[in-house]
CSV table of C-alpha atoms in Angstrom, one decimal:
chain,number,residue,atom,x,y,z
A,600,UNK,CA,133.4,61.1,89.8
A,601,UNK,CA,132.3,61.7,93.4
A,602,UNK,CA,128.7,62.8,93.8
A,603,UNK,CA,127.9,65.8,95.9
A,604,UNK,CA,125.7,65.0,98.9
A,605,UNK,CA,122.2,66.4,98.3
A,606,UNK,CA,122.3,68.6,101.3
A,607,UNK,CA,125.6,70.0,100.2
A,608,UNK,CA,124.1,70.5,96.8
A,609,UNK,CA,121.4,72.6,98.3
A,610,UNK,CA,123.9,74.7,100.2
A,611,UNK,CA,125.9,75.1,97.0
A,612,UNK,CA,122.8,76.3,95.1
A,613,UNK,CA,122.1,78.8,98.0
A,614,UNK,CA,125.7,79.9,97.7
A,615,UNK,CA,125.2,80.6,94.0
A,616,UNK,CA,122.1,82.7,94.7
A,617,UNK,CA,123.9,84.6,97.5
A,618,UNK,CA,126.9,85.1,95.3
A,619,UNK,CA,124.7,86.7,92.6
A,620,UNK,CA,123.9,89.4,95.2
A,621,UNK,CA,127.5,90.1,96.2
A,622,UNK,CA,127.6,92.4,93.1
A,623,UNK,CA,126.1,95.8,93.5
A,624,UNK,CA,122.4,95.7,93.9
A,625,UNK,CA,122.0,99.2,92.5
A,626,UNK,CA,123.3,101.2,89.5
A,627,UNK,CA,122.7,104.8,88.8
A,628,UNK,CA,120.5,105.8,85.9
A,629,UNK,CA,121.8,109.0,84.3
A,630,UNK,CA,119.2,111.7,84.0
A,631,UNK,CA,119.3,115.2,82.3
A,632,UNK,CA,121.4,117.8,84.2
A,633,UNK,CA,118.3,120.0,84.3
A,634,UNK,CA,116.2,117.2,85.8
A,635,UNK,CA,115.4,116.8,89.5
A,636,UNK,CA,113.7,113.4,89.8
A,637,UNK,CA,110.6,113.5,92.1
A,638,UNK,CA,108.2,110.8,90.8
A,639,UNK,CA,108.2,107.9,88.4
A,640,UNK,CA,105.8,105.5,86.6
A,641,UNK,CA,106.6,102.9,84.0
A,642,UNK,CA,104.4,101.9,81.1
A,643,UNK,CA,103.6,98.2,80.4
A,644,UNK,CA,106.0,98.4,77.5
A,645,UNK,CA,108.9,99.4,79.8
A,646,UNK,CA,109.0,103.1,78.9
A,647,UNK,CA,109.8,105.3,81.9
A,648,UNK,CA,108.0,108.5,82.7
A,649,UNK,CA,109.8,110.6,85.3
A,650,UNK,CA,108.3,113.6,87.1
A,651,UNK,CA,110.8,116.4,87.7
A,652,UNK,CA,110.5,120.1,86.8
A,653,UNK,CA,108.4,118.8,83.9
A,654,UNK,CA,107.8,115.3,82.6
A,655,UNK,CA,110.6,113.3,81.0
A,656,UNK,CA,110.3,110.1,78.9
A,657,UNK,CA,112.9,107.4,78.4
A,658,UNK,CA,112.3,104.6,75.9
A,659,UNK,CA,115.6,102.8,76.4
A,660,UNK,CA,115.6,102.1,80.2
A,661,UNK,CA,117.1,105.4,81.1
A,662,UNK,CA,119.9,105.7,78.5
A,663,UNK,CA,118.4,108.8,76.9
A,664,UNK,CA,115.6,111.2,78.0
A,665,UNK,CA,113.2,113.5,76.2
A,666,UNK,CA,111.3,116.4,77.8
A,667,UNK,CA,107.6,115.8,77.2
A,668,UNK,CA,106.1,119.0,78.6
A,669,UNK,CA,105.0,120.8,81.7
A,670,UNK,CA,108.5,122.4,81.9
A,671,UNK,CA,109.0,124.3,85.2
A,672,UNK,CA,106.2,122.6,87.0
A,673,UNK,CA,107.2,120.3,89.9
A,674,UNK,CA,105.6,116.9,89.1
A,675,UNK,CA,104.7,115.6,92.6
A,676,UNK,CA,102.9,112.5,91.3
A,677,UNK,CA,102.7,110.6,88.0
A,678,UNK,CA,100.7,107.6,86.8
A,679,UNK,CA,99.6,105.7,83.6
A,680,UNK,CA,96.2,104.1,83.2
A,681,UNK,CA,95.3,101.0,81.2
A,682,UNK,CA,94.4,103.1,78.2
A,683,UNK,CA,97.8,104.7,78.1
A,684,UNK,CA,96.8,108.1,79.4
A,685,UNK,CA,99.5,109.8,81.4
A,686,UNK,CA,98.6,111.8,84.5
A,687,UNK,CA,100.8,114.4,86.2
A,688,UNK,CA,100.0,116.0,89.5
A,689,UNK,CA,101.6,119.3,90.4
A,690,UNK,CA,101.0,122.3,92.7
A,691,UNK,CA,97.3,122.8,92.6
A,692,UNK,CA,96.6,121.1,89.3
A,693,UNK,CA,96.3,117.7,87.6
A,694,UNK,CA,97.2,117.3,83.9
A,695,UNK,CA,96.4,114.5,81.5
A,696,UNK,CA,98.0,113.5,78.2
A,697,UNK,CA,96.4,111.0,75.8
A,698,UNK,CA,99.2,111.2,73.2
A,699,UNK,CA,102.2,109.9,75.2
A,700,UNK,CA,103.0,113.3,76.7
A,701,UNK,CA,103.1,115.3,73.5
A,702,UNK,CA,100.3,117.5,74.7
A,703,UNK,CA,98.7,118.0,78.0
A,704,UNK,CA,95.1,119.0,79.2
A,705,UNK,CA,94.3,120.5,82.5
A,706,UNK,CA,91.7,118.2,84.1
A,707,UNK,CA,91.7,119.3,87.7
A,708,UNK,CA,92.5,122.8,88.9
A,709,UNK,CA,92.1,125.2,91.9
A,710,UNK,CA,92.9,122.4,94.3
A,711,UNK,CA,95.8,121.7,96.7
A,712,UNK,CA,99.0,120.0,95.7
A,713,UNK,CA,98.2,116.6,94.0
A,714,UNK,CA,100.4,114.3,96.1
A,715,UNK,CA,99.1,110.9,94.9
A,716,UNK,CA,97.3,109.3,92.0
A,717,UNK,CA,95.8,105.8,92.1
A,718,UNK,CA,94.8,104.0,88.9
A,719,UNK,CA,92.1,101.4,89.6
A,720,UNK,CA,90.2,99.7,86.7
A,721,UNK,CA,87.6,100.5,84.0
A,722,UNK,CA,88.4,104.2,84.1
A,723,UNK,CA,88.2,104.5,87.9
A,724,UNK,CA,91.0,106.6,89.6
A,725,UNK,CA,91.6,108.7,92.6
A,726,UNK,CA,93.7,111.8,93.3
A,727,UNK,CA,94.9,112.6,96.9
A,728,UNK,CA,95.9,116.0,98.3
A,729,UNK,CA,95.6,118.0,101.6
A,730,UNK,CA,92.0,117.9,102.9
A,731,UNK,CA,90.4,116.1,99.9
A,732,UNK,CA,90.1,112.9,97.9
A,733,UNK,CA,88.9,113.4,94.3
A,734,UNK,CA,87.6,110.6,92.1
A,735,UNK,CA,87.0,110.0,88.3
A,736,UNK,CA,85.0,107.3,86.6
A,737,UNK,CA,86.0,108.2,83.1
A,738,UNK,CA,89.8,108.0,82.8
A,739,UNK,CA,90.3,111.4,84.4
A,740,UNK,CA,88.0,113.5,82.1
A,741,UNK,CA,85.8,114.7,84.9
A,742,UNK,CA,86.2,114.5,88.7
A,743,UNK,CA,84.0,114.6,91.8
A,744,UNK,CA,85.0,115.2,95.5
A,745,UNK,CA,84.4,111.9,97.1
A,746,UNK,CA,85.8,112.7,100.6
A,747,UNK,CA,86.6,115.8,102.6
A,748,UNK,CA,88.6,115.4,105.9
A,749,UNK,CA,86.8,117.2,108.7
A,750,UNK,CA,89.5,117.2,111.4
A,751,UNK,CA,92.9,118.9,111.2
A,752,UNK,CA,94.5,119.1,107.8
A,753,UNK,CA,95.2,115.6,106.4
A,754,UNK,CA,97.5,115.0,103.5
A,755,UNK,CA,96.8,112.0,101.3
A,756,UNK,CA,100.2,110.6,100.4
A,757,UNK,CA,99.3,107.2,99.0
A,758,UNK,CA,96.5,104.9,98.0
A,759,UNK,CA,96.1,101.1,97.5
A,760,UNK,CA,93.3,99.5,95.5
A,761,UNK,CA,91.9,96.0,96.1
A,762,UNK,CA,89.6,94.9,93.3
A,763,UNK,CA,86.7,95.1,92.9
A,764,UNK,CA,85.6,97.9,95.2
A,765,UNK,CA,88.0,98.5,98.1
A,766,UNK,CA,90.2,101.6,98.3
A,767,UNK,CA,92.7,102.5,101.0
A,768,UNK,CA,94.1,106.0,101.6
A,769,UNK,CA,97.1,106.7,103.8
A,770,UNK,CA,97.2,110.2,105.3
A,771,UNK,CA,99.3,112.4,107.6
A,772,UNK,CA,97.9,115.1,109.9
A,773,UNK,CA,101.0,116.9,111.1
A,774,UNK,CA,99.0,118.7,113.9
A,775,UNK,CA,97.6,115.5,115.3
A,776,UNK,CA,94.0,114.3,115.8
A,777,UNK,CA,94.0,112.6,112.4
A,778,UNK,CA,96.2,110.7,110.0
A,779,UNK,CA,96.4,107.0,109.5
A,780,UNK,CA,94.6,104.7,107.1
A,781,UNK,CA,91.1,105.1,105.7
A,782,UNK,CA,89.1,102.4,103.9
A,783,UNK,CA,86.3,102.6,101.4
A,784,UNK,CA,84.5,99.3,100.4
A,785,UNK,CA,82.3,101.0,97.9
A,786,UNK,CA,84.8,102.6,95.5
A,787,UNK,CA,85.0,105.8,97.4
A,788,UNK,CA,81.4,106.6,98.2
A,789,UNK,CA,81.9,106.3,102.0
A,790,UNK,CA,85.1,106.1,104.0
A,791,UNK,CA,86.0,104.9,107.5
A,792,UNK,CA,89.2,105.2,109.6
A,793,UNK,CA,90.7,101.8,110.2
A,794,UNK,CA,93.7,102.6,112.4
A,795,UNK,CA,97.1,104.1,112.9
A,796,UNK,CA,95.6,107.3,114.2
A,797,UNK,CA,98.1,110.1,114.5
A,798,UNK,CA,100.7,108.2,112.5
A,799,UNK,CA,102.3,109.9,109.5
A,800,UNK,CA,101.4,107.4,106.8
A,801,UNK,CA,103.5,108.0,103.6
A,802,UNK,CA,103.0,104.7,101.8
A,803,UNK,CA,100.5,101.9,101.3
A,804,UNK,CA,100.9,98.7,99.3
A,805,UNK,CA,99.2,95.3,98.8
A,806,UNK,CA,101.0,92.0,98.2
A,807,UNK,CA,99.8,89.4,95.8
A,808,UNK,CA,97.7,87.7,98.4
A,809,UNK,CA,95.9,91.0,99.4
A,810,UNK,CA,97.8,91.8,102.6
A,811,UNK,CA,97.9,95.6,103.3
A,812,UNK,CA,101.2,97.2,104.4
A,813,UNK,CA,101.6,100.8,105.6
A,814,UNK,CA,104.8,102.8,105.9
A,815,UNK,CA,105.1,105.7,108.3
A,816,UNK,CA,107.6,108.4,109.1
A,817,UNK,CA,106.6,108.8,112.7
A,818,UNK,CA,103.6,109.9,114.6
A,819,UNK,CA,102.3,113.0,116.4
A,820,UNK,CA,103.4,111.9,119.9
A,821,UNK,CA,106.8,110.5,119.1
A,822,UNK,CA,109.3,110.2,116.2
A,823,UNK,CA,109.1,106.4,115.6
A,824,UNK,CA,108.4,105.5,112.0
A,825,UNK,CA,108.1,102.0,110.6
A,826,UNK,CA,106.1,99.5,108.7
A,827,UNK,CA,102.8,97.9,109.7
A,828,UNK,CA,100.7,94.9,108.4
A,829,UNK,CA,96.9,95.2,108.6
A,830,UNK,CA,95.2,92.3,110.2
A,831,UNK,CA,91.4,92.7,110.1
A,832,UNK,CA,91.1,90.6,113.3
A,833,UNK,CA,93.8,92.3,115.4
A,834,UNK,CA,94.1,95.8,113.9
A,835,UNK,CA,97.7,96.6,112.9
A,836,UNK,CA,100.8,94.5,113.5
A,837,UNK,CA,104.1,96.5,113.8
A,838,UNK,CA,106.9,94.9,111.8
A,839,UNK,CA,109.5,97.6,112.3
A,840,UNK,CA,109.5,100.8,114.3
A,841,UNK,CA,113.0,102.1,113.5
A,842,UNK,CA,112.6,103.3,109.9
A,843,UNK,CA,111.3,106.4,108.1
A,844,UNK,CA,109.3,104.6,105.4
A,845,UNK,CA,108.7,106.8,102.4
A,846,UNK,CA,107.5,104.2,99.9
A,847,UNK,CA,106.7,100.4,99.6
A,848,UNK,CA,106.8,98.2,96.5
A,849,UNK,CA,105.9,94.5,96.3
A,850,UNK,CA,107.0,92.3,93.4
A,851,UNK,CA,105.0,89.4,91.9
A,852,UNK,CA,106.8,87.0,94.2
A,853,UNK,CA,105.5,88.9,97.2
A,854,UNK,CA,108.9,90.3,98.1
A,855,UNK,CA,108.6,93.6,100.0
A,856,UNK,CA,110.8,96.6,99.4
A,857,UNK,CA,110.9,99.7,101.6
A,858,UNK,CA,112.3,103.0,100.5
A,859,UNK,CA,113.5,104.9,103.6
A,860,UNK,CA,114.6,108.4,104.5
A,861,UNK,CA,117.8,109.2,106.2
A,862,UNK,CA,117.9,111.4,109.3
A,863,UNK,CA,120.0,111.3,112.4
A,864,UNK,CA,119.0,108.1,114.2
A,865,UNK,CA,117.5,106.5,111.1
A,866,UNK,CA,119.7,104.7,108.6
A,867,UNK,CA,117.7,105.2,105.4
A,868,UNK,CA,118.2,103.2,102.2
A,869,UNK,CA,116.2,100.3,100.9
A,870,UNK,CA,115.1,97.2,102.8
A,871,UNK,CA,113.9,93.8,101.5
A,872,UNK,CA,111.8,91.1,103.1
A,873,UNK,CA,111.1,87.6,101.7
A,874,UNK,CA,108.8,86.5,104.5
A,875,UNK,CA,106.0,89.1,104.6
A,876,UNK,CA,107.9,91.5,106.8
A,877,UNK,CA,109.1,89.2,109.5
A,878,UNK,CA,112.7,89.7,108.7
A,879,UNK,CA,114.5,92.4,106.7
A,880,UNK,CA,117.8,93.0,105.0
A,881,UNK,CA,119.3,96.2,103.9
A,882,UNK,CA,120.2,96.4,100.2
A,883,UNK,CA,122.2,99.5,99.4
A,884,UNK,CA,125.3,98.3,97.6
A,885,UNK,CA,125.8,100.7,94.6
A,886,UNK,CA,123.3,103.2,96.2
A,887,UNK,CA,125.3,106.4,96.8
A,888,UNK,CA,122.6,108.2,98.8
A,889,UNK,CA,120.5,106.8,101.7
A,890,UNK,CA,117.5,109.1,101.5
A,891,UNK,CA,115.1,107.0,99.3
A,892,UNK,CA,111.8,108.7,98.7
A,893,UNK,CA,110.2,106.7,95.7
A,894,UNK,CA,110.3,103.1,94.5
A,895,UNK,CA,108.8,101.7,91.3
A,896,UNK,CA,108.9,98.2,89.7
A,897,UNK,CA,109.1,97.9,86.0
A,898,UNK,CA,107.1,95.3,84.1
A,899,UNK,CA,110.1,93.0,84.0
A,900,UNK,CA,110.5,93.6,87.7
A,901,UNK,CA,113.6,95.7,87.9
A,902,UNK,CA,113.3,98.0,90.9
A,903,UNK,CA,113.8,101.8,90.5
A,904,UNK,CA,114.5,104.2,93.3
A,905,UNK,CA,114.6,108.0,93.5
A,906,UNK,CA,116.8,109.5,96.2
A,907,UNK,CA,116.6,112.9,97.8
A,908,UNK,CA,119.3,115.5,98.3
A,909,UNK,CA,120.7,114.9,95.8
A,910,UNK,CA,117.7,113.8,93.7
A,911,UNK,CA,119.0,110.9,91.5
A,912,UNK,CA,117.5,107.8,89.9
A,913,UNK,CA,118.8,104.3,90.5
A,914,UNK,CA,117.9,100.8,89.2
A,915,UNK,CA,118.5,97.3,90.4
A,916,UNK,CA,121.2,95.6,88.4
A,917,UNK,CA,119.0,92.4,88.1
A,918,UNK,CA,115.3,91.7,88.1
A,919,UNK,CA,113.9,91.3,91.6
A,920,UNK,CA,112.0,88.1,90.9
A,921,UNK,CA,113.5,84.6,91.1
A,922,UNK,CA,113.8,82.8,87.8
A,923,UNK,CA,111.0,80.3,88.5
A,924,UNK,CA,108.5,79.6,85.7
A,925,UNK,CA,104.9,79.7,86.5
A,926,UNK,CA,104.4,76.5,84.5
A,927,UNK,CA,105.2,73.0,85.5
A,928,UNK,CA,108.9,72.4,86.1
A,929,UNK,CA,110.1,69.3,84.4
A,930,UNK,CA,113.0,66.8,84.5
A,931,UNK,CA,113.1,63.8,82.2
A,932,UNK,CA,110.5,62.0,84.2
A,933,UNK,CA,109.1,64.5,86.7
A,934,UNK,CA,106.8,67.5,86.6
A,935,UNK,CA,106.2,69.8,89.7
A,936,UNK,CA,103.1,72.0,89.7
A,937,UNK,CA,101.4,74.3,90.4
A,938,UNK,CA,104.2,76.6,91.0
A,939,UNK,CA,103.5,79.0,92.7
A,940,UNK,CA,101.2,77.0,95.0
A,941,UNK,CA,98.8,77.6,97.8
A,942,UNK,CA,98.4,74.5,100.0
A,943,UNK,CA,99.1,71.5,97.7
A,944,UNK,CA,101.7,70.7,95.1
A,945,UNK,CA,101.7,67.7,92.7
A,946,UNK,CA,104.6,65.7,91.5
A,947,UNK,CA,103.7,64.0,88.2
A,948,UNK,CA,105.6,61.1,86.8
A,949,UNK,CA,104.0,60.6,83.4
A,950,UNK,CA,106.0,57.4,82.5
A,951,UNK,CA,104.7,55.7,85.7
A,952,UNK,CA,108.2,54.5,86.8
A,953,UNK,CA,108.8,52.1,89.6
A,954,UNK,CA,111.0,53.1,92.6
A,955,UNK,CA,112.0,51.2,95.7
A,956,UNK,CA,111.5,54.4,97.6
A,957,UNK,CA,110.7,58.1,97.1
A,958,UNK,CA,111.6,60.8,99.5
A,959,UNK,CA,110.3,64.3,99.2
A,960,UNK,CA,111.9,67.0,101.4
A,961,UNK,CA,110.9,70.6,101.8
A,962,UNK,CA,113.7,73.0,102.8
A,963,UNK,CA,113.9,76.7,103.6
A,964,UNK,CA,116.2,79.0,101.6
A,965,UNK,CA,118.7,78.7,104.4
A,966,UNK,CA,118.8,74.9,104.1
A,967,UNK,CA,116.6,74.0,107.2
A,968,UNK,CA,114.5,70.8,106.7
A,969,UNK,CA,110.9,71.8,107.2
A,970,UNK,CA,109.1,68.6,106.1
A,971,UNK,CA,109.7,65.0,104.9
A,972,UNK,CA,107.4,62.7,102.9
A,973,UNK,CA,108.4,59.0,102.3
A,974,UNK,CA,107.0,56.4,99.9
A,975,UNK,CA,108.1,52.8,99.4
A,976,UNK,CA,107.9,50.3,96.6
A,977,UNK,CA,105.9,52.7,94.5
A,978,UNK,CA,104.8,52.5,90.9
A,979,UNK,CA,102.7,55.6,90.4
A,980,UNK,CA,101.8,58.4,88.1
A,981,UNK,CA,101.6,61.3,90.6
A,982,UNK,CA,102.0,62.3,94.2
A,983,UNK,CA,100.0,65.2,95.7
A,984,UNK,CA,101.6,66.7,98.8
A,985,UNK,CA,99.4,68.5,101.2
A,986,UNK,CA,101.8,71.1,102.6
A,987,UNK,CA,99.3,72.9,104.8
A,988,UNK,CA,100.4,71.0,107.9
A,989,UNK,CA,103.9,72.6,107.5
A,990,UNK,CA,102.4,76.0,108.1
A,991,UNK,CA,104.6,77.6,105.5
A,992,UNK,CA,104.7,81.3,105.3
A,993,UNK,CA,104.4,83.0,101.9
A,994,UNK,CA,107.9,82.8,100.3
A,995,UNK,CA,110.4,80.7,98.4
A,996,UNK,CA,111.4,77.1,99.3
A,997,UNK,CA,113.3,74.1,97.9
A,998,UNK,CA,111.7,70.8,97.1
A,999,UNK,CA,114.0,67.8,96.8
A,1000,UNK,CA,112.7,64.7,95.1
A,1001,UNK,CA,115.0,61.7,95.9
A,1002,UNK,CA,115.0,58.1,94.8
A,1003,UNK,CA,117.5,55.3,94.7
A,1004,UNK,CA,118.4,56.5,91.3
A,1005,UNK,CA,119.1,60.2,91.8
A,1006,UNK,CA,118.0,63.4,93.4
A,1007,UNK,CA,116.3,66.4,91.8
A,1008,UNK,CA,115.9,69.9,93.4
A,1009,UNK,CA,113.2,72.4,92.5
A,1010,UNK,CA,112.4,75.9,93.7
A,1011,UNK,CA,108.8,76.4,94.7
A,1012,UNK,CA,106.9,79.5,95.8
A,1013,UNK,CA,104.0,79.7,98.3
A,1014,UNK,CA,101.7,82.6,97.5
A,1015,UNK,CA,98.8,82.4,100.0
């Protein structure tokens, strides 16, 4: 039987991966006829809480739904903390349920619309609204005002939390002279503006390595929305300036997803980036509406999306992560670890075999050779490759281990 050339094998594997995405990326999740999806959060056990004109619960990935209370109240934001408490923000009030939505307590009232809720750790959480940021240290039982915006009205649409003490708030000031991103490095005691002044920031998100991304729907002086990456040494780096970014999600592989609004001149939909925002692809097959206002990843990393006008709920047909174990990958004589890796990766040969030569190649997902390592007349137990010299970006790569006997291919992930 003729052997497939290793390079062709790589292209074949890539073809399989690409083929898997020729099916629809999205499928609709039926919701009650009376529901108007606005917000979503997913419990660690996979149960879905959807904010609508009330709070709905699905315990079977959206097959059936149960109304859990607050009927008639528009649920603008919804979140679950580590203790299993459910929080629902609505017009001028914030509610909490400690019994899975069966009963609700009013924990914050006489405020503006609660647009965003951020769950941090050890009972710490934040609520954002026009003019104010509120904070709780005790799982939402009591609240204090930790920041008042002193300029034009600023609306706090999103937060991001970087443990242990850093909180980011994304704001919009529709009248100008405000808006952008604020940072607190002392869990909300003090705040400073760190850029994107006059930008209408709707979304913030951190990737697994701590990079901060901001999504905007324009700015006061022009209508260009987009996505930005925060670089502490060079302020903000613009990655796209032709999208109205309503939400950002990042999976455990570091893959970025943008939910974008549709308006004349802006295509809307969902965009994906494998390389920290350097390149993007639009993923809308199966998505029947292009105004995407909310994104949410489930614990098994399916991606959910809420569209606007009409308001409907969609889910990815497959998990968004690659099927790569975070334990050593093994063949009959070879282990490759750690995977994911940072700078170095080890190839362990526990039986100490002898080879006339060993060639290790690193390829991009598109099949481009990025690095080559050669060893001759080796009898060894392990090889440690220092991949730092290749200047690899965060993302997914192929490692090919080739000897005179055979060739093995592994997927590897760089995470920092």
